[in-house]
mmCIF file of C-alpha atoms in Angstrom:
data_model
loop_
_atom_site.group_PDB
_atom_site.id
_atom_site.type_symbol
_atom_site.label_atom_id
_atom_site.label_comp_id
_atom_site.label_asym_id
_atom_site.label_seq_id
_atom_site.Cartn_x
_atom_site.Cartn_y
_atom_site.Cartn_z
ATOM 1 C CA UNK A 2 -4.010 25.991 57.109
ATOM 2 C CA UNK A 3 -3.639 29.630 55.860
ATOM 3 C CA UNK A 4 0.123 29.559 55.010
ATOM 4 C CA UNK A 5 0.559 33.223 54.754
ATOM 5 C CA UNK A 6 -0.959 33.701 58.222
ATOM 6 C CA UNK A 7 1.166 30.973 59.345
ATOM 7 C CA UNK A 8 4.508 32.380 58.149
ATOM 8 C CA UNK A 9 3.587 35.781 59.876
ATOM 9 C CA UNK A 10 2.929 34.387 63.073
ATOM 10 C CA UNK A 11 6.336 32.436 62.992
ATOM 11 C CA UNK A 12 8.696 34.520 60.835
ATOM 12 C CA UNK A 13 10.014 36.372 63.988
ATOM 13 C CA UNK A 14 10.884 33.001 65.648
ATOM 14 C CA UNK A 15 12.893 31.612 62.349
ATOM 15 C CA UNK A 16 14.601 35.185 62.038
ATOM 16 C CA UNK A 17 15.736 34.944 65.572
ATOM 17 C CA UNK A 18 17.077 31.430 65.180
ATOM 18 C CA UNK A 19 19.022 32.447 62.105
ATOM 19 C CA UNK A 20 20.440 35.191 64.121
ATOM 20 C CA UNK A 21 21.733 32.930 66.778
ATOM 21 C CA UNK A 22 23.033 30.510 64.192
ATOM 22 C CA UNK A 23 25.167 33.163 62.484
ATOM 23 C CA UNK A 24 26.825 34.289 65.961
ATOM 24 C CA UNK A 25 28.165 30.786 66.192
ATOM 25 C CA UNK A 26 29.641 29.754 69.893
ATOM 26 C CA UNK A 27 29.416 33.204 71.180
ATOM 27 C CA UNK A 28 26.255 32.581 73.186
ATOM 28 C CA UNK A 29 25.360 33.240 76.623
ATOM 29 C CA UNK A 30 23.599 30.237 78.781
ATOM 30 C CA UNK A 31 20.071 31.718 78.030
ATOM 31 C CA UNK A 32 20.890 32.343 74.445
ATOM 32 C CA UNK A 33 21.956 28.698 74.115
ATOM 33 C CA UNK A 34 18.629 27.427 75.791
ATOM 34 C CA UNK A 35 16.851 29.704 73.578
ATOM 35 C CA UNK A 36 18.619 28.306 70.373
ATOM 36 C CA UNK A 37 17.583 24.781 71.571
ATOM 37 C CA UNK A 38 14.038 25.998 72.233
ATOM 38 C CA UNK A 39 13.824 27.518 68.909
ATOM 39 C CA UNK A 40 15.235 24.677 66.910
ATOM 40 C CA UNK A 41 12.693 22.367 68.413
ATOM 41 C CA UNK A 42 9.804 24.894 67.357
ATOM 42 C CA UNK A 43 11.215 25.228 63.934
ATOM 43 C CA UNK A 44 11.303 21.338 63.712
ATOM 44 C CA UNK A 45 7.693 21.193 64.458
ATOM 45 C CA UNK A 46 6.704 24.128 62.205
ATOM 46 C CA UNK A 47 8.505 22.233 59.414
ATOM 47 C CA UNK A 48 6.690 19.096 59.944
ATOM 48 C CA UNK A 49 3.462 20.928 60.079
ATOM 49 C CA UNK A 50 4.144 22.670 56.700
ATOM 50 C CA UNK A 51 5.160 19.702 54.964
ATOM 51 C CA UNK A 52 2.164 17.742 56.048
ATOM 52 C CA UNK A 53 -0.381 20.676 55.783
ATOM 53 C CA UNK A 54 0.630 23.040 53.491
ATOM 54 C CA UNK A 55 3.854 21.648 51.395
ATOM 55 C CA UNK A 56 5.228 24.892 49.756
ATOM 56 C CA UNK A 57 8.660 23.939 48.260
ATOM 57 C CA UNK A 58 10.272 27.463 49.169
ATOM 58 C CA UNK A 59 9.125 27.534 52.642
ATOM 59 C CA UNK A 60 9.955 23.756 53.167
ATOM 60 C CA UNK A 61 13.433 24.274 51.529
ATOM 61 C CA UNK A 62 14.019 27.230 53.795
ATOM 62 C CA UNK A 63 13.087 25.535 56.958
ATOM 63 C CA UNK A 64 14.988 22.419 56.053
ATOM 64 C CA UNK A 65 18.031 24.452 55.823
ATOM 65 C CA UNK A 66 17.415 26.188 59.009
ATOM 66 C CA UNK A 67 16.506 23.119 60.966
ATOM 67 C CA UNK A 68 19.664 21.173 59.625
ATOM 68 C CA UNK A 69 21.893 23.999 60.494
ATOM 69 C CA UNK A 70 20.156 24.173 63.899
ATOM 70 C CA UNK A 71 20.592 20.469 64.677
ATOM 71 C CA UNK A 72 24.293 20.654 63.818
ATOM 72 C CA UNK A 73 24.850 23.268 66.056
ATOM 73 C CA UNK A 74 22.874 21.367 69.143
ATOM 74 C CA UNK A 75 24.174 18.116 68.496
ATOM 75 C CA UNK A 76 27.714 19.147 67.407
ATOM 76 C CA UNK A 77 29.703 17.767 64.690
ATOM 77 C CA UNK A 78 31.219 14.073 64.894
ATOM 78 C CA UNK A 79 34.070 12.419 62.857
ATOM 79 C CA UNK A 80 34.310 8.790 62.657
ATOM 80 C CA UNK A 81 36.910 7.000 64.348
ATOM 81 C CA UNK A 82 38.547 3.527 64.633
ATOM 82 C CA UNK A 83 35.981 3.078 67.683
ATOM 83 C CA UNK A 84 33.443 3.468 65.260
ATOM 84 C CA UNK A 85 34.793 0.645 62.985
ATOM 85 C CA UNK A 86 35.624 -1.554 65.858
ATOM 86 C CA UNK A 87 31.683 -1.064 67.207
ATOM 87 C CA UNK A 88 30.580 -1.903 63.538
ATOM 88 C CA UNK A 89 32.580 -4.890 63.422
ATOM 89 C CA UNK A 90 31.764 -5.891 66.779
ATOM 90 C CA UNK A 91 27.966 -4.954 67.180
ATOM 91 C CA UNK A 92 26.500 -3.282 64.095
ATOM 92 C CA UNK A 93 27.275 -5.504 61.641
ATOM 93 C CA UNK A 94 26.761 -8.829 63.328
ATOM 94 C CA UNK A 95 23.347 -7.228 65.012
ATOM 95 C CA UNK A 96 22.129 -6.198 61.609
ATOM 96 C CA UNK A 97 22.660 -9.990 60.261
ATOM 97 C CA UNK A 98 21.229 -11.547 63.353
ATOM 98 C CA UNK A 99 18.228 -9.368 63.272
ATOM 99 C CA UNK A 100 17.888 -10.427 59.587
ATOM 100 C CA UNK A 101 17.975 -14.224 60.080
ATOM 101 C CA UNK A 102 14.402 -14.752 59.858
ATOM 102 C CA UNK A 103 14.732 -13.879 56.361
ATOM 103 C CA UNK A 104 18.179 -14.907 55.235
ATOM 104 C CA UNK A 105 17.957 -18.535 56.792
ATOM 105 C CA UNK A 106 14.865 -19.582 54.882
ATOM 106 C CA UNK A 107 16.259 -18.200 52.041
ATOM 107 C CA UNK A 108 19.233 -20.231 52.419
ATOM 108 C CA UNK A 109 17.394 -23.571 53.213
ATOM 109 C CA UNK A 110 15.063 -22.963 50.437
ATOM 110 C CA UNK A 111 17.927 -22.006 47.727
ATOM 111 C CA UNK A 112 19.955 -25.036 48.768
ATOM 112 C CA UNK A 113 16.931 -27.222 48.213
ATOM 113 C CA UNK A 114 16.360 -25.574 44.928
ATOM 114 C CA UNK A 115 20.228 -26.115 43.962
ATOM 115 C CA UNK A 116 20.181 -29.887 44.915
ATOM 116 C CA UNK A 117 16.944 -30.415 43.240
ATOM 117 C CA UNK A 118 18.353 -28.753 39.813
ATOM 118 C CA UNK A 119 21.255 -31.028 40.384
ATOM 119 C CA UNK A 120 19.166 -34.300 40.672
ATOM 120 C CA UNK A 121 17.176 -33.299 37.629
ATOM 121 C CA UNK A 122 20.048 -32.860 35.354
ATOM 122 C CA UNK A 123 22.187 -35.620 36.848
ATOM 123 C CA UNK A 124 19.328 -38.094 36.127
ATOM 124 C CA UNK A 125 18.241 -36.916 32.877
ATOM 125 C CA UNK A 126 20.402 -37.400 30.204
ATOM 126 C CA UNK A 127 18.253 -35.553 27.841
ATOM 127 C CA UNK A 128 18.521 -32.331 29.845
ATOM 128 C CA UNK A 129 22.523 -32.858 29.789
ATOM 129 C CA UNK A 130 22.130 -32.851 26.046
ATOM 130 C CA UNK A 131 20.568 -29.511 26.021
ATOM 131 C CA UNK A 132 23.033 -28.154 28.369
ATOM 132 C CA UNK A 133 26.133 -28.853 25.877
ATOM 133 C CA UNK A 134 27.389 -31.366 23.254
ATOM 134 C CA UNK A 135 28.586 -34.665 24.913
ATOM 135 C CA UNK A 136 32.246 -33.919 24.102
ATOM 136 C CA UNK A 137 31.922 -30.781 25.793
ATOM 137 C CA UNK A 138 30.536 -32.070 28.962
ATOM 138 C CA UNK A 139 33.246 -34.840 29.019
ATOM 139 C CA UNK A 140 35.846 -31.957 28.751
ATOM 140 C CA UNK A 141 34.250 -30.043 31.574
ATOM 141 C CA UNK A 142 33.942 -33.126 33.931
ATOM 142 C CA UNK A 143 36.823 -35.074 33.140
ATOM 143 C CA UNK A 144 39.806 -35.509 35.648
ATOM 144 C CA UNK A 145 41.818 -32.489 34.982
ATOM 145 C CA UNK A 146 38.756 -30.812 33.066
ATOM 146 C CA UNK A 147 37.359 -27.323 33.360
ATOM 147 C CA UNK A 148 35.810 -27.656 36.631
ATOM 148 C CA UNK A 149 39.023 -28.822 38.241
ATOM 149 C CA UNK A 150 41.292 -26.220 36.522
ATOM 150 C CA UNK A 151 38.982 -23.319 37.149
ATOM 151 C CA UNK A 152 40.194 -22.578 40.302
ATOM 152 C CA UNK A 153 44.066 -22.728 39.142
ATOM 153 C CA UNK A 154 43.484 -20.841 35.857
ATOM 154 C CA UNK A 155 45.166 -17.511 37.420
ATOM 155 C CA UNK A 156 47.500 -16.658 40.049
ATOM 156 C CA UNK A 157 45.884 -17.166 43.288
ATOM 157 C CA UNK A 158 46.117 -13.371 44.275
ATOM 158 C CA UNK A 159 44.585 -12.175 41.121
ATOM 159 C CA UNK A 160 41.957 -14.979 40.876
ATOM 160 C CA UNK A 161 40.964 -14.076 44.803
ATOM 161 C CA UNK A 162 40.515 -10.601 43.944
ATOM 162 C CA UNK A 163 38.510 -11.346 41.025
ATOM 163 C CA UNK A 164 36.390 -13.578 42.648
ATOM 164 C CA UNK A 165 35.881 -11.153 45.596
ATOM 165 C CA UNK A 166 34.809 -8.378 43.367
ATOM 166 C CA UNK A 167 32.214 -10.460 41.332
ATOM 167 C CA UNK A 168 30.688 -11.935 44.542
ATOM 168 C CA UNK A 169 30.641 -8.318 46.333
ATOM 169 C CA UNK A 170 29.092 -7.058 43.260
ATOM 170 C CA UNK A 171 26.462 -9.733 43.407
ATOM 171 C CA UNK A 172 25.618 -9.107 47.176
ATOM 172 C CA UNK A 173 25.593 -5.378 46.633
ATOM 173 C CA UNK A 174 22.926 -5.929 43.919
ATOM 174 C CA UNK A 175 20.691 -8.039 46.167
ATOM 175 C CA UNK A 176 20.980 -5.391 48.753
ATOM 176 C CA UNK A 177 20.203 -2.256 46.578
ATOM 177 C CA UNK A 178 17.546 -4.134 44.114
ATOM 178 C CA UNK A 179 15.600 -5.355 47.222
ATOM 179 C CA UNK A 180 13.836 -2.370 47.289
ATOM 180 C CA UNK A 181 12.065 -3.223 43.818
ATOM 181 C CA UNK A 182 9.853 -5.471 45.828
ATOM 182 C CA UNK A 183 12.566 -8.060 46.106
ATOM 183 C CA UNK A 184 11.904 -9.368 42.489
ATOM 184 C CA UNK A 185 15.566 -8.658 41.051
ATOM 185 C CA UNK A 186 16.900 -10.368 44.215
ATOM 186 C CA UNK A 187 15.066 -13.651 43.359
ATOM 187 C CA UNK A 188 16.182 -13.568 39.852
ATOM 188 C CA UNK A 189 20.096 -13.104 41.094
ATOM 189 C CA UNK A 190 19.567 -15.709 43.591
ATOM 190 C CA UNK A 191 18.011 -18.327 41.128
ATOM 191 C CA UNK A 192 20.904 -17.755 38.514
ATOM 192 C CA UNK A 193 23.414 -18.775 41.298
ATOM 193 C CA UNK A 194 21.485 -21.829 42.497
ATOM 194 C CA UNK A 195 21.202 -22.655 38.598
ATOM 195 C CA UNK A 196 24.981 -22.440 38.249
ATOM 196 C CA UNK A 197 25.481 -24.523 41.223
ATOM 197 C CA UNK A 198 22.811 -27.026 40.686
ATOM 198 C CA UNK A 199 24.374 -27.512 36.921
ATOM 199 C CA UNK A 200 27.765 -28.335 38.536
ATOM 200 C CA UNK A 201 26.160 -30.874 40.821
ATOM 201 C CA UNK A 202 23.999 -32.377 38.135
ATOM 202 C CA UNK A 203 27.001 -32.714 35.522
ATOM 203 C CA UNK A 204 29.527 -34.073 38.010
ATOM 204 C CA UNK A 205 27.184 -36.388 39.439
ATOM 205 C CA UNK A 206 26.390 -37.960 35.905
ATOM 206 C CA UNK A 207 30.138 -38.370 35.439
ATOM 207 C CA UNK A 208 30.367 -40.035 38.846
ATOM 208 C CA UNK A 209 32.692 -37.402 40.274
ATOM 209 C CA UNK A 210 30.333 -35.580 42.478
ATOM 210 C CA UNK A 211 32.893 -36.132 45.529
ATOM 211 C CA UNK A 212 35.347 -34.033 43.528
ATOM 212 C CA UNK A 213 33.138 -31.372 42.865
ATOM 213 C CA UNK A 214 31.941 -31.072 46.449
ATOM 214 C CA UNK A 215 35.610 -31.205 47.523
ATOM 215 C CA UNK A 216 36.118 -28.124 45.322
ATOM 216 C CA UNK A 217 33.225 -25.968 46.264
ATOM 217 C CA UNK A 218 32.901 -26.697 49.995
ATOM 218 C CA UNK A 219 35.961 -25.076 51.319
ATOM 219 C CA UNK A 220 34.969 -21.473 49.794
ATOM 220 C CA UNK A 221 31.405 -22.155 48.853
ATOM 221 C CA UNK A 222 29.856 -22.468 52.404
ATOM 222 C CA UNK A 223 31.032 -18.922 53.470
ATOM 223 C CA UNK A 224 30.604 -17.329 50.033
ATOM 224 C CA UNK A 225 26.897 -18.928 49.870
ATOM 225 C CA UNK A 226 26.129 -17.647 53.264
ATOM 226 C CA UNK A 227 26.949 -14.209 52.367
ATOM 227 C CA UNK A 228 24.905 -14.298 49.194
ATOM 228 C CA UNK A 229 22.139 -15.684 51.237
ATOM 229 C CA UNK A 230 22.544 -12.945 53.747
ATOM 230 C CA UNK A 231 22.549 -10.501 51.274
ATOM 231 C CA UNK A 232 19.223 -11.887 49.233
ATOM 232 C CA UNK A 233 17.580 -12.136 52.358
ATOM 233 C CA UNK A 234 18.025 -8.526 53.381
ATOM 234 C CA UNK A 235 17.044 -7.560 50.128
ATOM 235 C CA UNK A 236 14.025 -9.446 50.441
ATOM 236 C CA UNK A 237 13.022 -7.909 53.472
ATOM 237 C CA UNK A 238 14.000 -4.490 52.195
ATOM 238 C CA UNK A 239 11.314 -5.281 49.336
ATOM 239 C CA UNK A 240 8.780 -6.558 51.839
ATOM 240 C CA UNK A 241 9.216 -3.154 53.675
ATOM 241 C CA UNK A 242 7.945 -1.376 50.716
ATOM 242 C CA UNK A 243 4.631 -3.411 50.817
ATOM 243 C CA UNK A 244 4.315 -3.409 54.920
ATOM 244 C CA UNK A 245 6.654 -0.974 56.779
ATOM 245 C CA UNK A 246 5.315 -2.063 60.061
ATOM 246 C CA UNK A 247 4.192 0.482 62.715
ATOM 247 C CA UNK A 248 6.502 3.366 61.522
ATOM 248 C CA UNK A 249 6.013 5.258 58.217
ATOM 249 C CA UNK A 250 7.075 3.824 55.019
ATOM 250 C CA UNK A 251 9.398 6.589 54.568
ATOM 251 C CA UNK A 252 11.085 5.863 58.227
ATOM 252 C CA UNK A 253 10.969 2.288 57.835
ATOM 253 C CA UNK A 254 12.717 2.216 54.335
ATOM 254 C CA UNK A 255 15.463 4.780 55.754
ATOM 255 C CA UNK A 256 16.194 2.640 58.737
ATOM 256 C CA UNK A 257 16.405 -0.750 56.587
ATOM 257 C CA UNK A 258 18.224 0.916 54.111
ATOM 258 C CA UNK A 259 20.948 2.355 56.204
ATOM 259 C CA UNK A 260 21.320 -1.135 57.684
ATOM 260 C CA UNK A 261 21.753 -2.728 54.307
ATOM 261 C CA UNK A 262 24.205 -0.291 53.456
ATOM 262 C CA UNK A 263 26.092 -1.211 56.514
ATOM 263 C CA UNK A 264 25.606 -4.702 55.713
ATOM 264 C CA UNK A 265 27.122 -4.437 52.298
ATOM 265 C CA UNK A 266 30.292 -3.436 53.546
ATOM 266 C CA UNK A 267 30.537 -6.224 56.370
ATOM 267 C CA UNK A 268 29.538 -8.688 53.638
ATOM 268 C CA UNK A 269 32.306 -7.422 51.314
ATOM 269 C CA UNK A 270 34.701 -8.310 54.248
ATOM 270 C CA UNK A 271 33.158 -11.818 54.682
ATOM 271 C CA UNK A 272 33.457 -12.429 50.855
ATOM 272 C CA UNK A 273 37.023 -11.389 51.051
ATOM 273 C CA UNK A 274 37.775 -14.197 53.361
ATOM 274 C CA UNK A 275 35.828 -16.472 50.981
ATOM 275 C CA UNK A 276 37.698 -15.098 48.102
ATOM 276 C CA UNK A 277 41.015 -15.820 49.837
ATOM 277 C CA UNK A 278 39.954 -19.439 50.734
ATOM 278 C CA UNK A 279 38.994 -19.691 46.977
ATOM 279 C CA UNK A 280 42.158 -18.329 45.614
ATOM 280 C CA UNK A 281 44.531 -20.078 48.055
ATOM 281 C CA UNK A 282 42.632 -23.152 49.848
ATOM 282 C CA UNK A 283 40.565 -24.797 47.179
ATOM 283 C CA UNK A 284 43.103 -25.249 44.366
ATOM 284 C CA UNK A 285 45.851 -26.074 46.919
ATOM 285 C CA UNK A 286 47.548 -29.494 47.189
ATOM 286 C CA UNK A 287 46.000 -30.047 50.536
ATOM 287 C CA UNK A 288 44.089 -33.413 51.012
ATOM 288 C CA UNK A 289 40.430 -32.962 50.390
ATOM 289 C CA UNK A 290 39.340 -33.458 54.149
ATOM 290 C CA UNK A 291 41.616 -30.519 55.034
ATOM 291 C CA UNK A 292 40.336 -27.945 52.521
ATOM 292 C CA UNK A 293 36.900 -28.971 53.757
ATOM 293 C CA UNK A 294 37.734 -28.635 57.361
ATOM 294 C CA UNK A 295 38.969 -25.050 56.661
ATOM 295 C CA UNK A 296 35.642 -24.019 54.854
ATOM 296 C CA UNK A 297 33.500 -25.469 57.839
ATOM 297 C CA UNK A 298 35.592 -23.703 60.257
ATOM 298 C CA UNK A 299 35.163 -20.584 58.422
ATOM 299 C CA UNK A 300 31.530 -21.147 58.235
ATOM 300 C CA UNK A 301 31.272 -21.978 61.761
ATOM 301 C CA UNK A 302 33.218 -18.980 62.880
ATOM 302 C CA UNK A 303 30.956 -16.638 60.806
ATOM 303 C CA UNK A 304 27.765 -18.339 62.366
ATOM 304 C CA UNK A 305 29.248 -17.839 65.923
ATOM 305 C CA UNK A 306 30.318 -14.234 65.261
ATOM 306 C CA UNK A 307 26.518 -13.722 64.028
ATOM 307 C CA UNK A 308 24.709 -15.592 66.809
ATOM 308 C CA UNK A 309 26.849 -14.780 69.739
ATOM 309 C CA UNK A 310 28.227 -11.056 69.299
ATOM 310 C CA UNK A 311 25.133 -10.203 66.871
ATOM 311 C CA UNK A 312 22.758 -11.745 69.279
ATOM 312 C CA UNK A 313 24.254 -10.078 72.186
ATOM 313 C CA UNK A 314 24.283 -6.658 70.507
ATOM 314 C CA UNK A 315 20.865 -7.220 69.165
ATOM 315 C CA UNK A 316 19.283 -8.080 72.624
ATOM 316 C CA UNK A 317 21.131 -5.002 73.843
ATOM 317 C CA UNK A 318 19.144 -2.885 71.475
ATOM 318 C CA UNK A 319 21.692 -2.521 68.712
ATOM 319 C CA UNK A 320 19.522 -2.235 65.182
ATOM 320 C CA UNK A 321 22.345 -2.284 62.845
ATOM 321 C CA UNK A 322 21.666 1.045 62.350
ATOM 322 C CA UNK A 323 23.794 4.374 62.468
ATOM 323 C CA UNK A 324 24.213 5.687 66.012
ATOM 324 C CA UNK A 325 21.554 7.983 67.185
ATOM 325 C CA UNK A 326 23.641 11.285 66.661
ATOM 326 C CA UNK A 327 24.145 10.378 62.901
ATOM 327 C CA UNK A 328 20.619 9.635 61.931
ATOM 328 C CA UNK A 329 18.087 12.159 60.612
ATOM 329 C CA UNK A 330 16.035 13.641 63.545
ATOM 330 C CA UNK A 331 12.404 12.418 63.585
ATOM 331 C CA UNK A 332 10.409 15.463 63.781
ATOM 332 C CA UNK A 333 7.647 16.121 66.021
ATOM 333 C CA UNK A 334 4.199 16.570 64.537
ATOM 334 C CA UNK A 335 2.577 18.751 67.366
ATOM 335 C CA UNK A 336 3.128 22.359 68.262
#
């Protein structure tokens, strides 16, 4: 394509669009229709220039012109409490539900890995010796040892805040680093399962596995589920880089990336709940069965939230993405 000829042929339209935009709201009905038509044509011109003759200056000019026109045509929109309610009741659970084919297998395989590591450590004294000196291991696993006092080592509120911050950071890293083909996500997931497996193995070797499970299950069910959701979503984002599906890689990554950002916010709320349980329920004087029951109830409520509300929203077409007016326009590619 001869860029100079193309610019000459369409410059008048772009200047007319710019003129209408400068006039703001004082347009007649005919002029408003003309603005919409010129906006659509300018969007097409931008797409053609980007694909056929990507001149940086012309692309920047048209991008700015199209963005201004789109803002005028679609109008500005402010976030409201209704948006937050829609996110919590539809967008976030729908995103988690749609990613279930990634995070459910991730959860199953990760749990099996943690159990396998725990069995290996618990049944092999030489592995335990490599982890730490016998005296140190006894101090960790004895009644009133480090594994038990960890959850009451700080005031409940500050401990819950610390746990929430650390877990939210790990979940966000899984979501963000997923774009690097998911490799960093696998490492983060492995380190989490290694920590759990070490605890299982050492407490099993000390004959106190029941105590360990009584401490970790109340908050760990919901906490680990949130981590698995983040890891599965990060892995899906990494796979999108390899196989974007029927859309372009850029479009697919934008859609999945926006959903991942929203999911990070939602998972932060989920981890806040698990942090409260870890700070106030796990170290409490409640019977073990009561603490575990609270953890199971929190987990079941989250799964019901995802599979009932999220499933309904997903079947209604909710992608867990931004609403249509807030997304970037998909430009037409034909004049």
